[in-house]
PDB file of C-alpha atoms in Angstrom:
ATOM      1  CA  MET Q   6       0.474  -0.435  -0.389  1.00 40.00           C
ATOM      2  CA  THR Q   7       1.382   3.113  -1.065  1.00 45.00           C
ATOM      3  CA  GLN Q   8       1.722   6.983   1.324  1.00 50.00           C
ATOM      4  CA  LYS Q   9      -0.497   9.229  -0.422  1.00 55.00           C
ATOM      5  CA  PRO Q  10       1.173  12.504   0.523  1.00 62.00           C
ATOM      6  CA  ASP Q  11       0.025  15.720   2.590  1.00 66.00           C
ATOM      7  CA  PRO Q  12      -0.084  18.232   0.383  1.00 66.00           C
ATOM      8  CA  ALA Q  13       1.645  20.871   2.330  1.00 67.00           C
ATOM      9  CA  ASP Q  14       4.606  18.095   3.290  1.00 72.00           C
ATOM     10  CA  ILE Q  15       5.743  18.423  -1.497  1.00 78.00           C
ATOM     11  CA  PRO Q  16       8.489  19.925  -2.659  1.00 82.00           C
ATOM     12  CA  GLN Q  17       7.961  22.814  -4.020  1.00 84.00           C
ATOM     13  CA  GLU Q  18      10.072  21.785  -6.612  1.00 86.00           C
ATOM     14  CA  VAL Q  19       7.350  19.380  -7.408  1.00 85.00           C
ATOM     15  CA  PHE Q  20       5.308  21.905  -8.616  1.00 84.00           C
ATOM     16  CA  GLU Q  21       7.928  23.482 -10.626  1.00 84.00           C
ATOM     17  CA  LEU Q  22       7.547  19.955 -12.075  1.00 85.00           C
ATOM     18  CA  TYR Q  23       4.248  19.849 -12.608  1.00 82.00           C
ATOM     19  CA  ASP Q  24       3.942  23.267 -13.569  1.00 80.00           C
ATOM     20  CA  ALA Q  25       6.291  22.607 -16.359  1.00 82.00           C
ATOM     21  CA  TYR Q  26       4.442  19.530 -18.085  1.00 82.00           C
ATOM     22  CA  CYS Q  27       1.218  21.039 -18.028  1.00 78.00           C
ATOM     23  CA  HIS Q  28       2.826  24.154 -20.212  1.00 77.00           C
ATOM     24  CA  GLY Q  29       4.908  22.110 -22.022  1.00 77.00           C
ATOM     25  CA  ASP Q  30       7.832  21.885 -21.643  1.00 80.00           C
ATOM     26  CA  LEU Q  31       8.068  18.631 -20.692  1.00 80.00           C
ATOM     27  CA  SER Q  32       6.715  15.686 -21.692  1.00 83.00           C
ATOM     28  CA  ARG Q  33       4.934  13.527 -20.003  1.00 82.00           C
ATOM     29  CA  ARG Q  34       7.312  10.784 -19.698  1.00 86.00           C
ATOM     30  CA  ALA Q  35       9.926  13.388 -18.370  1.00 87.00           C
ATOM     31  CA  PHE Q  36       7.116  14.555 -15.369  1.00 85.00           C
ATOM     32  CA  PHE Q  37       7.463  10.864 -14.121  1.00 84.00           C
ATOM     33  CA  SER Q  38      11.536  10.867 -14.487  1.00 87.00           C
ATOM     34  CA  GLY Q  39      11.821  13.438 -13.057  1.00 85.00           C
ATOM     35  CA  LEU Q  40       8.889  13.309  -9.834  1.00 85.00           C
ATOM     36  CA  SER Q  41      11.451   9.598  -9.201  1.00 84.00           C
ATOM     37  CA  LYS Q  42      13.795  11.853  -7.468  1.00 83.00           C
ATOM     38  CA  TYR Q  43      10.621  12.332  -4.538  1.00 82.00           C
ATOM     39  CA  ALA Q  44       9.525   9.326  -4.612  1.00 77.00           C
ATOM     40  CA  VAL Q  45      11.538   8.781  -1.290  1.00 74.00           C
ATOM     41  CA  GLY Q  46      10.439   7.545   1.978  1.00 68.00           C
ATOM     42  CA  GLY Q  47       7.576   5.258   1.006  1.00 67.00           C
ATOM     43  CA  LEU Q  48       6.500   7.326  -1.531  1.00 71.00           C
ATOM     44  CA  THR Q  49       5.973   6.293  -4.793  1.00 77.00           C
ATOM     45  CA  VAL Q  50       5.647   7.823  -7.887  1.00 80.00           C
ATOM     46  CA  THR Q  51       2.490   7.521  -8.921  1.00 76.00           C
ATOM     47  CA  SER Q  52       1.271   8.855  -5.309  1.00 75.00           C
ATOM     48  CA  LEU Q  53       3.307  12.296  -6.111  1.00 79.00           C
ATOM     49  CA  ALA Q  54       1.839  11.962  -9.744  1.00 77.00           C
ATOM     50  CA  ALA Q  55      -1.684  12.024  -8.401  1.00 73.00           C
ATOM     51  CA  CYS Q  56      -0.901  14.241  -5.669  1.00 72.00           C
ATOM     52  CA  VAL Q  57      -0.332  17.260  -8.697  1.00 76.00           C
ATOM     53  CA  MET Q  58      -2.898  15.559 -10.228  1.00 76.00           C
ATOM     54  CA  PRO Q  59      -6.098  18.109 -10.193  1.00 82.00           C
ATOM     55  CA  ASP Q  60      -9.791  16.933  -8.379  1.00 82.00           C
ATOM     56  CA  TYR Q  61     -12.470  17.782  -9.970  1.00 84.00           C
ATOM     57  CA  GLY Q  62     -14.934  15.792  -7.186  1.00 78.00           C
ATOM     58  CA  LYS Q  63     -13.476  19.510  -5.286  1.00 73.00           C
ATOM     59  CA  GLN Q  64     -15.338  21.763  -6.692  1.00 69.00           C
ATOM     60  CA  GLN Q  65     -17.427  24.551  -4.789  1.00 76.00           C
ATOM     61  CA  THR Q  66     -20.616  24.599  -6.529  1.00 80.00           C
ATOM     62  CA  GLN Q  67     -22.370  21.687  -8.320  1.00 77.00           C
ATOM     63  CA  PRO Q  68     -24.061  21.383 -12.622  1.00 80.00           C
ATOM     64  CA  GLY Q  69     -27.498  22.255 -10.939  1.00 78.00           C
ATOM     65  CA  ALA Q  70     -26.647  24.519  -8.428  1.00 76.00           C
ATOM     66  CA  ASP Q  71     -29.983  26.033  -6.679  1.00 85.00           C
ATOM     67  CA  GLY Q  72     -30.324  29.635  -8.187  1.00 93.00           C
ATOM     68  CA  LEU Q  73     -28.982  29.291 -11.064  1.00 96.00           C
ATOM     69  CA  TYR Q  74     -29.697  28.885 -14.992  1.00 96.00           C
ATOM     70  CA  GLU Q  75     -27.501  26.987 -17.034  1.00 97.00           C
ATOM     71  CA  GLU Q  76     -26.371  25.562 -20.515  1.00 97.00           C
ATOM     72  CA  THR Q  77     -24.713  25.104 -23.897  1.00 98.00           C
ATOM     73  CA  LEU Q  78     -24.841  28.093 -26.889  1.00 98.00           C
ATOM     74  CA  VAL Q  79     -23.612  28.145 -29.783  1.00 97.00           C
ATOM     75  CA  TYR Q  80     -21.910  31.018 -31.279  1.00 97.00           C
ATOM     76  CA  SER Q  81     -19.978  31.803 -35.007  1.00 95.00           C
ATOM     77  CA  SER Q  82     -16.458  31.988 -34.584  1.00 93.00           C
ATOM     78  CA  PRO Q  83     -14.561  34.199 -36.935  1.00 90.00           C
ATOM     79  CA  ASN Q  84     -12.222  32.018 -38.081  1.00 74.00           C
ATOM     80  CA  GLY Q  85     -13.971  29.754 -40.640  1.00 64.00           C
ATOM     81  CA  ALA Q  86     -14.299  26.871 -37.790  1.00 58.00           C
ATOM     82  CA  GLY Q  87     -18.320  27.618 -38.538  1.00 86.00           C
ATOM     83  CA  GLU Q  88     -19.356  27.789 -35.261  1.00 93.00           C
ATOM     84  CA  MET Q  89     -18.127  27.714 -30.918  1.00 96.00           C
ATOM     85  CA  GLU Q  90     -19.883  26.301 -28.836  1.00 97.00           C
ATOM     86  CA  GLY Q  91     -20.333  27.552 -24.645  1.00 98.00           C
ATOM     87  CA  TYR Q  92     -21.653  27.124 -21.513  1.00 98.00           C
ATOM     88  CA  PHE Q  93     -23.538  29.786 -19.835  1.00 98.00           C
ATOM     89  CA  VAL Q  94     -25.001  30.499 -16.391  1.00 98.00           C
ATOM     90  CA  ARG Q  95     -27.210  32.905 -15.302  1.00 97.00           C
ATOM     91  CA  PRO Q  96     -28.527  34.002 -11.511  1.00 96.00           C
ATOM     92  CA  ALA Q  97     -32.218  32.433 -12.767  1.00 95.00           C
ATOM     93  CA  GLY Q  98     -35.841  34.410 -12.752  1.00 86.00           C
ATOM     94  CA  ALA Q  99     -33.694  37.556 -12.558  1.00 81.00           C
ATOM     95  CA  GLU Q 100     -36.495  40.069 -14.156  1.00 84.00           C
ATOM     96  CA  GLN Q 101     -33.156  42.389 -15.947  1.00 94.00           C
ATOM     97  CA  THR Q 102     -31.358  42.374 -17.965  1.00 97.00           C
ATOM     98  CA  LEU Q 103     -27.338  41.989 -16.408  1.00 98.00           C
ATOM     99  CA  PRO Q 104     -23.473  43.087 -17.168  1.00 98.00           C
ATOM    100  CA  GLY Q 105     -22.006  39.383 -18.633  1.00 98.00           C
ATOM    101  CA  ILE Q 106     -18.770  38.278 -18.049  1.00 98.00           C
ATOM    102  CA  VAL Q 107     -16.595  35.774 -20.244  1.00 98.00           C
ATOM    103  CA  VAL Q 108     -14.694  33.128 -18.394  1.00 98.00           C
ATOM    104  CA  ILE Q 109     -11.451  32.465 -20.265  1.00 98.00           C
ATOM    105  CA  HIS Q 110     -10.438  28.783 -19.028  1.00 98.00           C
ATOM    106  CA  GLU Q 111      -5.703  26.984 -19.179  1.00 96.00           C
ATOM    107  CA  ASN Q 112      -4.739  25.677 -21.642  1.00 95.00           C
ATOM    108  CA  ARG Q 113      -6.795  21.993 -21.219  1.00 95.00           C
ATOM    109  CA  GLY Q 114     -10.276  23.176 -22.495  1.00 97.00           C
ATOM    110  CA  LEU Q 115     -13.859  24.094 -20.625  1.00 98.00           C
ATOM    111  CA  ASN Q 116     -12.486  21.215 -17.905  1.00 96.00           C
ATOM    112  CA  PRO Q 117     -15.118  21.142 -14.674  1.00 95.00           C
ATOM    113  CA  HIS Q 118     -13.161  23.392 -12.455  1.00 96.00           C
ATOM    114  CA  ILE Q 119     -13.928  26.506 -14.562  1.00 97.00           C
ATOM    115  CA  ARG Q 120     -17.452  25.449 -15.859  1.00 97.00           C
ATOM    116  CA  ASP Q 121     -17.861  25.917 -11.647  1.00 96.00           C
ATOM    117  CA  VAL Q 122     -15.757  28.970 -12.140  1.00 97.00           C
ATOM    118  CA  THR Q 123     -18.305  30.499 -14.541  1.00 98.00           C
ATOM    119  CA  ARG Q 124     -21.367  28.672 -12.403  1.00 97.00           C
ATOM    120  CA  ARG Q 125     -19.481  31.385  -8.744  1.00 97.00           C
ATOM    121  CA  ALA Q 126     -19.586  34.138 -11.768  1.00 98.00           C
ATOM    122  CA  ALA Q 127     -22.999  34.497 -12.007  1.00 97.00           C
ATOM    123  CA  GLN Q 128     -24.187  33.320  -8.408  1.00 96.00           C
ATOM    124  CA  ALA Q 129     -22.055  37.027  -8.224  1.00 97.00           C
ATOM    125  CA  GLY Q 130     -25.264  39.173 -10.406  1.00 97.00           C
ATOM    126  CA  TYR Q 131     -24.085  38.559 -13.751  1.00 98.00           C
ATOM    127  CA  VAL Q 132     -24.637  36.548 -16.767  1.00 98.00           C
ATOM    128  CA  ALA Q 133     -21.354  34.208 -17.185  1.00 98.00           C
ATOM    129  CA  PHE Q 134     -20.310  32.896 -20.798  1.00 98.00           C
ATOM    130  CA  ALA Q 135     -16.846  29.973 -20.739  1.00 98.00           C
ATOM    131  CA  PRO Q 136     -16.871  29.466 -24.332  1.00 98.00           C
ATOM    132  CA  ASP Q 137     -14.867  26.116 -25.168  1.00 98.00           C
ATOM    133  CA  ALA Q 138     -11.508  26.261 -27.496  1.00 97.00           C
ATOM    134  CA  LEU Q 139     -11.890  22.396 -27.678  1.00 97.00           C
ATOM    135  CA  TYR Q 140     -14.852  22.484 -29.472  1.00 96.00           C
ATOM    136  CA  PRO Q 141     -14.853  22.018 -33.524  1.00 94.00           C
ATOM    137  CA  LEU Q 142     -11.689  18.857 -32.386  1.00 95.00           C
ATOM    138  CA  GLY Q 143     -14.705  18.076 -30.421  1.00 96.00           C
ATOM    139  CA  GLY Q 144     -14.994  19.758 -26.762  1.00 96.00           C
ATOM    140  CA  TYR Q 145     -12.942  18.635 -23.765  1.00 97.00           C
ATOM    141  CA  PRO Q 146     -12.366  15.467 -23.762  1.00 96.00           C
ATOM    142  CA  GLY Q 147     -12.665  14.615 -20.437  1.00 93.00           C
ATOM    143  CA  THR Q 148      -9.333  14.567 -19.175  1.00 92.00           C
ATOM    144  CA  ASP Q 149      -7.006  17.389 -19.223  1.00 92.00           C
ATOM    145  CA  ASP Q 150      -3.700  15.637 -20.371  1.00 90.00           C
ATOM    146  CA  GLU Q 151      -6.206  14.651 -23.152  1.00 94.00           C
ATOM    147  CA  GLY Q 152      -7.017  18.464 -23.463  1.00 95.00           C
ATOM    148  CA  ARG Q 153      -3.688  20.138 -23.253  1.00 93.00           C
ATOM    149  CA  ALA Q 154      -2.324  17.756 -26.285  1.00 94.00           C
ATOM    150  CA  MET Q 155      -6.016  18.698 -28.274  1.00 96.00           C
ATOM    151  CA  GLN Q 156      -5.624  22.564 -27.458  1.00 96.00           C
ATOM    152  CA  ALA Q 157      -1.612  22.341 -28.312  1.00 94.00           C
ATOM    153  CA  THR Q 158      -3.411  21.464 -32.378  1.00 96.00           C
ATOM    154  CA  ARG Q 159      -5.134  24.998 -32.720  1.00 95.00           C
ATOM    155  CA  ASP Q 160      -3.560  27.857 -33.440  1.00 94.00           C
ATOM    156  CA  ARG Q 161      -3.557  30.458 -30.751  1.00 95.00           C
ATOM    157  CA  GLU Q 162      -4.661  33.611 -32.511  1.00 95.00           C
ATOM    158  CA  SER Q 163      -7.246  31.040 -34.349  1.00 95.00           C
ATOM    159  CA  MET Q 164      -8.267  30.418 -30.427  1.00 96.00           C
ATOM    160  CA  VAL Q 165      -8.324  34.324 -29.230  1.00 97.00           C
ATOM    161  CA  GLN Q 166     -10.318  34.945 -32.173  1.00 96.00           C
ATOM    162  CA  ASP Q 167     -13.061  32.984 -30.375  1.00 97.00           C
ATOM    163  CA  PHE Q 168     -12.995  34.257 -27.628  1.00 98.00           C
ATOM    164  CA  MET Q 169     -13.064  37.907 -28.798  1.00 98.00           C
ATOM    165  CA  ALA Q 170     -16.569  36.645 -30.782  1.00 97.00           C
ATOM    166  CA  ALA Q 171     -17.269  34.958 -27.273  1.00 98.00           C
ATOM    167  CA  ALA Q 172     -17.271  38.718 -25.815  1.00 98.00           C
ATOM    168  CA  ASP Q 173     -19.292  40.268 -28.591  1.00 98.00           C
ATOM    169  CA  PHE Q 174     -21.843  37.428 -28.561  1.00 98.00           C
ATOM    170  CA  LEU Q 175     -22.282  38.032 -24.667  1.00 98.00           C
ATOM    171  CA  ARG Q 176     -22.958  41.621 -25.451  1.00 98.00           C
ATOM    172  CA  GLY Q 177     -25.859  41.591 -27.539  1.00 97.00           C
ATOM    173  CA  HIS Q 178     -27.616  38.255 -25.882  1.00 97.00           C
ATOM    174  CA  ALA Q 179     -30.825  39.994 -24.235  1.00 97.00           C
ATOM    175  CA  ALA Q 180     -29.872  38.723 -21.170  1.00 97.00           C
ATOM    176  CA  VAL Q 181     -27.666  41.262 -20.798  1.00 98.00           C
ATOM    177  CA  ASN Q 182     -27.142  44.846 -20.489  1.00 97.00           C
ATOM    178  CA  GLY Q 183     -24.510  45.605 -22.453  1.00 96.00           C
ATOM    179  CA  LYS Q 184     -21.594  45.790 -20.466  1.00 98.00           C
ATOM    180  CA  VAL Q 185     -19.427  42.753 -20.476  1.00 98.00           C
ATOM    181  CA  GLY Q 186     -16.010  41.556 -19.125  1.00 98.00           C
ATOM    182  CA  CYS Q 187     -13.504  38.932 -18.921  1.00 98.00           C
ATOM    183  CA  VAL Q 188     -11.242  36.755 -16.212  1.00 98.00           C
ATOM    184  CA  GLY Q 189      -8.911  34.123 -16.911  1.00 98.00           C
ATOM    185  CA  PHE Q 190      -6.513  32.064 -16.011  1.00 98.00           C
ATOM    186  CA  CYS Q 191      -2.458  30.618 -16.774  1.00 96.00           C
ATOM    187  CA  PHE Q 192      -3.089  30.120 -20.644  1.00 97.00           C
ATOM    188  CA  GLY Q 193      -7.294  32.682 -20.315  1.00 98.00           C
ATOM    189  CA  GLY Q 194      -4.996  35.699 -18.598  1.00 98.00           C
ATOM    190  CA  ALA Q 195      -3.247  35.682 -21.503  1.00 98.00           C
ATOM    191  CA  VAL Q 196      -6.517  35.981 -23.856  1.00 98.00           C
ATOM    192  CA  ALA Q 197      -8.027  39.070 -22.013  1.00 98.00           C
ATOM    193  CA  ASN Q 198      -4.507  40.929 -21.353  1.00 98.00           C
ATOM    194  CA  LEU Q 199      -5.413  40.731 -25.483  1.00 98.00           C
ATOM    195  CA  MET Q 200      -8.750  41.101 -24.659  1.00 98.00           C
ATOM    196  CA  ALA Q 201      -7.728  44.215 -22.725  1.00 98.00           C
ATOM    197  CA  VAL Q 202      -5.396  45.961 -25.989  1.00 97.00           C
ATOM    198  CA  ARG Q 203      -7.926  44.610 -28.973  1.00 97.00           C
ATOM    199  CA  GLN Q 204     -11.200  45.310 -27.298  1.00 98.00           C
ATOM    200  CA  PRO Q 205     -11.373  48.670 -26.153  1.00 97.00           C
ATOM    201  CA  TRP Q 206     -15.103  48.244 -25.175  1.00 98.00           C
ATOM    202  CA  LEU Q 207     -14.756  45.598 -22.643  1.00 98.00           C
ATOM    203  CA  SER Q 208     -15.953  47.324 -19.457  1.00 98.00           C
ATOM    204  CA  ALA Q 209     -13.131  45.002 -17.218  1.00 98.00           C
ATOM    205  CA  ALA Q 210     -10.451  42.374 -18.255  1.00 98.00           C
ATOM    206  CA  VAL Q 211      -8.858  40.744 -14.552  1.00 98.00           C
ATOM    207  CA  PRO Q 212      -5.984  38.111 -16.181  1.00 98.00           C
ATOM    208  CA  TYR Q 213      -4.936  35.366 -13.461  1.00 98.00           C
ATOM    209  CA  TYR Q 214      -0.923  34.519 -13.637  1.00 98.00           C
ATOM    210  CA  GLY Q 215      -1.240  35.044 -17.734  1.00 96.00           C
ATOM    211  CA  GLY Q 216       1.642  35.532 -20.547  1.00 95.00           C
ATOM    212  CA  TRP Q 217       2.264  39.677 -21.675  1.00 97.00           C
ATOM    213  CA  PRO Q 218       1.439  41.180 -24.083  1.00 96.00           C
ATOM    214  CA  THR Q 219       3.767  43.376 -26.447  1.00 95.00           C
ATOM    215  CA  ALA Q 220       5.029  46.895 -24.531  1.00 93.00           C
ATOM    216  CA  GLU Q 221       3.714  48.913 -28.106  1.00 94.00           C
ATOM    217  CA  GLU Q 222       0.280  46.820 -27.517  1.00 95.00           C
ATOM    218  CA  ALA Q 223       0.212  48.122 -24.011  1.00 94.00           C
ATOM    219  CA  ALA Q 224      -0.581  51.822 -25.522  1.00 94.00           C
ATOM    220  CA  ASP Q 225      -3.491  50.669 -27.253  1.00 95.00           C
ATOM    221  CA  VAL Q 226      -5.253  48.858 -22.796  1.00 97.00           C
ATOM    222  CA  LYS Q 227      -8.098  51.279 -22.509  1.00 95.00           C
ATOM    223  CA  VAL Q 228     -10.149  48.497 -19.700  1.00 98.00           C
ATOM    224  CA  PRO Q 229      -9.223  48.372 -16.494  1.00 98.00           C
ATOM    225  CA  LEU Q 230      -7.251  45.794 -15.619  1.00 98.00           C
ATOM    226  CA  GLN Q 231      -6.767  43.953 -12.562  1.00 98.00           C
ATOM    227  CA  ILE Q 232      -3.978  40.897 -12.508  1.00 98.00           C
ATOM    228  CA  HIS Q 233      -3.704  38.779 -10.153  1.00 98.00           C
ATOM    229  CA  LEU Q 234       0.380  36.465  -9.874  1.00 98.00           C
ATOM    230  CA  ALA Q 235       1.856  33.921  -7.531  1.00 98.00           C
ATOM    231  CA  GLY Q 236       4.612  35.144  -5.805  1.00 98.00           C
ATOM    232  CA  LEU Q 237       6.327  32.225  -6.884  1.00 95.00           C
ATOM    233  CA  ASP Q 238       5.950  31.862 -10.683  1.00 96.00           C
ATOM    234  CA  ASP Q 239       9.179  32.903 -11.488  1.00 95.00           C
ATOM    235  CA  ARG Q 240       7.802  31.990 -15.673  1.00 93.00           C
ATOM    236  CA  VAL Q 241       4.635  34.291 -15.612  1.00 96.00           C
ATOM    237  CA  ASN Q 242       6.443  36.502 -13.471  1.00 97.00           C
ATOM    238  CA  GLY Q 243       9.635  37.321 -15.399  1.00 97.00           C
ATOM    239  CA  GLY Q 244       7.234  39.458 -18.249  1.00 97.00           C
ATOM    240  CA  TRP Q 245       5.962  41.409 -15.607  1.00 97.00           C
ATOM    241  CA  PRO Q 246       8.295  44.806 -14.919  1.00 97.00           C
ATOM    242  CA  ALA Q 247       8.418  45.091 -18.253  1.00 96.00           C
ATOM    243  CA  TYR Q 248       5.114  45.352 -19.206  1.00 97.00           C
ATOM    244  CA  LYS Q 249       4.166  46.853 -15.635  1.00 97.00           C
ATOM    245  CA  ALA Q 250       6.611  49.917 -17.028  1.00 97.00           C
ATOM    246  CA  ALA Q 251       4.580  50.213 -21.021  1.00 97.00           C
ATOM    247  CA  LEU Q 252       1.336  50.493 -19.136  1.00 97.00           C
ATOM    248  CA  ASP Q 253       2.438  53.234 -16.657  1.00 97.00           C
ATOM    249  CA  GLU Q 254       4.398  54.848 -18.034  1.00 96.00           C
ATOM    250  CA  ASN Q 255       0.536  55.269 -21.653  1.00 95.00           C
ATOM    251  CA  ARG Q 256      -1.226  56.544 -17.974  1.00 96.00           C
ATOM    252  CA  ALA Q 257      -3.068  52.495 -18.472  1.00 97.00           C
ATOM    253  CA  GLU Q 258      -6.418  52.120 -15.476  1.00 97.00           C
ATOM    254  CA  TYR Q 259      -5.058  48.823 -13.335  1.00 98.00           C
ATOM    255  CA  GLU Q 260      -3.924  47.284 -10.139  1.00 98.00           C
ATOM    256  CA  ALA Q 261      -1.640  44.094  -9.611  1.00 98.00           C
ATOM    257  CA  TYR Q 262      -1.310  41.452  -6.624  1.00 98.00           C
ATOM    258  CA  ILE Q 263       1.299  40.035  -6.648  1.00 98.00           C
ATOM    259  CA  TYR Q 264       0.330  36.735  -3.253  1.00 98.00           C
ATOM    260  CA  PRO Q 265       3.776  35.945  -1.570  1.00 98.00           C
ATOM    261  CA  GLY Q 266       3.915  32.534  -0.576  1.00 96.00           C
ATOM    262  CA  VAL Q 267       1.333  30.324  -3.091  1.00 96.00           C
ATOM    263  CA  ASN Q 268       2.611  28.653  -7.307  1.00 94.00           C
ATOM    264  CA  HIS Q 269       0.982  29.018 -10.641  1.00 94.00           C
ATOM    265  CA  GLY Q 270      -2.004  28.129  -9.735  1.00 94.00           C
ATOM    266  CA  PHE Q 271      -3.330  28.733  -7.071  1.00 95.00           C
ATOM    267  CA  HIS Q 272      -7.190  29.505  -7.794  1.00 96.00           C
ATOM    268  CA  ASN Q 273      -7.683  26.087  -9.161  1.00 95.00           C
ATOM    269  CA  ASP Q 274      -8.782  24.444  -6.029  1.00 93.00           C
ATOM    270  CA  THR Q 275      -9.380  20.887  -7.600  1.00 91.00           C
ATOM    271  CA  THR Q 276      -5.410  20.789  -7.109  1.00 88.00           C
ATOM    272  CA  PRO Q 277      -2.698  20.936  -4.404  1.00 85.00           C
ATOM    273  CA  ARG Q 278      -1.789  24.567  -5.768  1.00 89.00           C
ATOM    274  CA  TYR Q 279      -4.383  26.042  -4.698  1.00 91.00           C
ATOM    275  CA  ASP Q 280      -4.541  27.949  -1.528  1.00 94.00           C
ATOM    276  CA  ALA Q 281      -7.359  28.997   0.107  1.00 95.00           C
ATOM    277  CA  GLU Q 282      -6.563  32.482   1.194  1.00 97.00           C
ATOM    278  CA  ALA Q 283      -5.061  33.881  -1.755  1.00 98.00           C
ATOM    279  CA  ALA Q 284      -7.805  32.542  -3.960  1.00 97.00           C
ATOM    280  CA  GLU Q 285     -10.836  33.317  -1.642  1.00 97.00           C
ATOM    281  CA  LEU Q 286      -8.854  37.597  -1.352  1.00 98.00           C
ATOM    282  CA  ALA Q 287      -8.050  37.210  -5.233  1.00 98.00           C
ATOM    283  CA  TRP Q 288     -11.694  36.206  -5.719  1.00 98.00           C
ATOM    284  CA  ALA Q 289     -13.059  39.096  -3.296  1.00 98.00           C
ATOM    285  CA  ARG Q 290     -11.331  41.460  -5.652  1.00 98.00           C
ATOM    286  CA  THR Q 291     -11.914  40.134  -8.668  1.00 98.00           C
ATOM    287  CA  VAL Q 292     -15.820  40.652  -7.474  1.00 98.00           C
ATOM    288  CA  GLU Q 293     -14.952  44.075  -6.090  1.00 98.00           C
ATOM    289  CA  PHE Q 294     -13.668  45.068  -9.546  1.00 98.00           C
ATOM    290  CA  PHE Q 295     -16.225  43.875 -11.930  1.00 98.00           C
ATOM    291  CA  SER Q 296     -18.958  45.824  -9.279  1.00 98.00           C
ATOM    292  CA  LEU Q 297     -16.576  48.237  -9.336  1.00 98.00           C
ATOM    293  CA  HIS Q 298     -16.870  48.874 -13.529  1.00 98.00           C
ATOM    294  CA  LEU Q 299     -19.831  46.332 -14.445  1.00 97.00           C
ATOM    295  CA  GLY Q 300     -21.941  47.733 -11.343  1.00 88.00           C
TER     296      GLY Q 300
END
């Protein structure tokens, strides 16, 4: 019988291996090979891997949550793919139109965690819409490993355009009052940053630990930004000082928070990278920011 490690006892190097694997810098074989160094004291490579992989049974809100209306909607893709699909959630029984929020997934498709975040956005009083970039390929396949491999086959710019089209679609939906913001995580954070550059009509954008636009693109940011970064995330944080300087030079409206001692993906409560204190504070700030800019 193998011992399952307590997440608090996982060496930081294991999280870094997982981060490299998640973002395509390590193959699956190299990831498991790297874990073998830490399989000591009764731990096995399998148990270590299982501990850092997502457990979607931990999601905070379940499908069919009370007070929410949910459906799957199709919208037009600008990329020759014909159409896209997304998960649409709003407060049930709303008698007036509401602001909308596009929720942008990580680099593995519309998995159960991002659906959960979409429901949380609706519980906060918004019409939330989460597109699945994997829809043209058959949709999220059921596991993050497969989803990650599938998403890597799609052109990045085409996916950005599909998420931008989702914002346009949401702005025109009968349940939405015309005000739309976006929130994204990892790959989705990078997309949220780009949407703030390319869609100046957006009311707000909230990227979590995503990649950065260029300094030249920062000159085009007219959308209020709230940026969330993990203190231990050297890969993403390395680009922040240059982008911050460009935002400052162009007098962009933004606020940024760096949460010390937490890993990339700290908001995802289905993995041991989750940090409850940082995640709860970041989400409270996100909701307050949307309330300020979307009403």
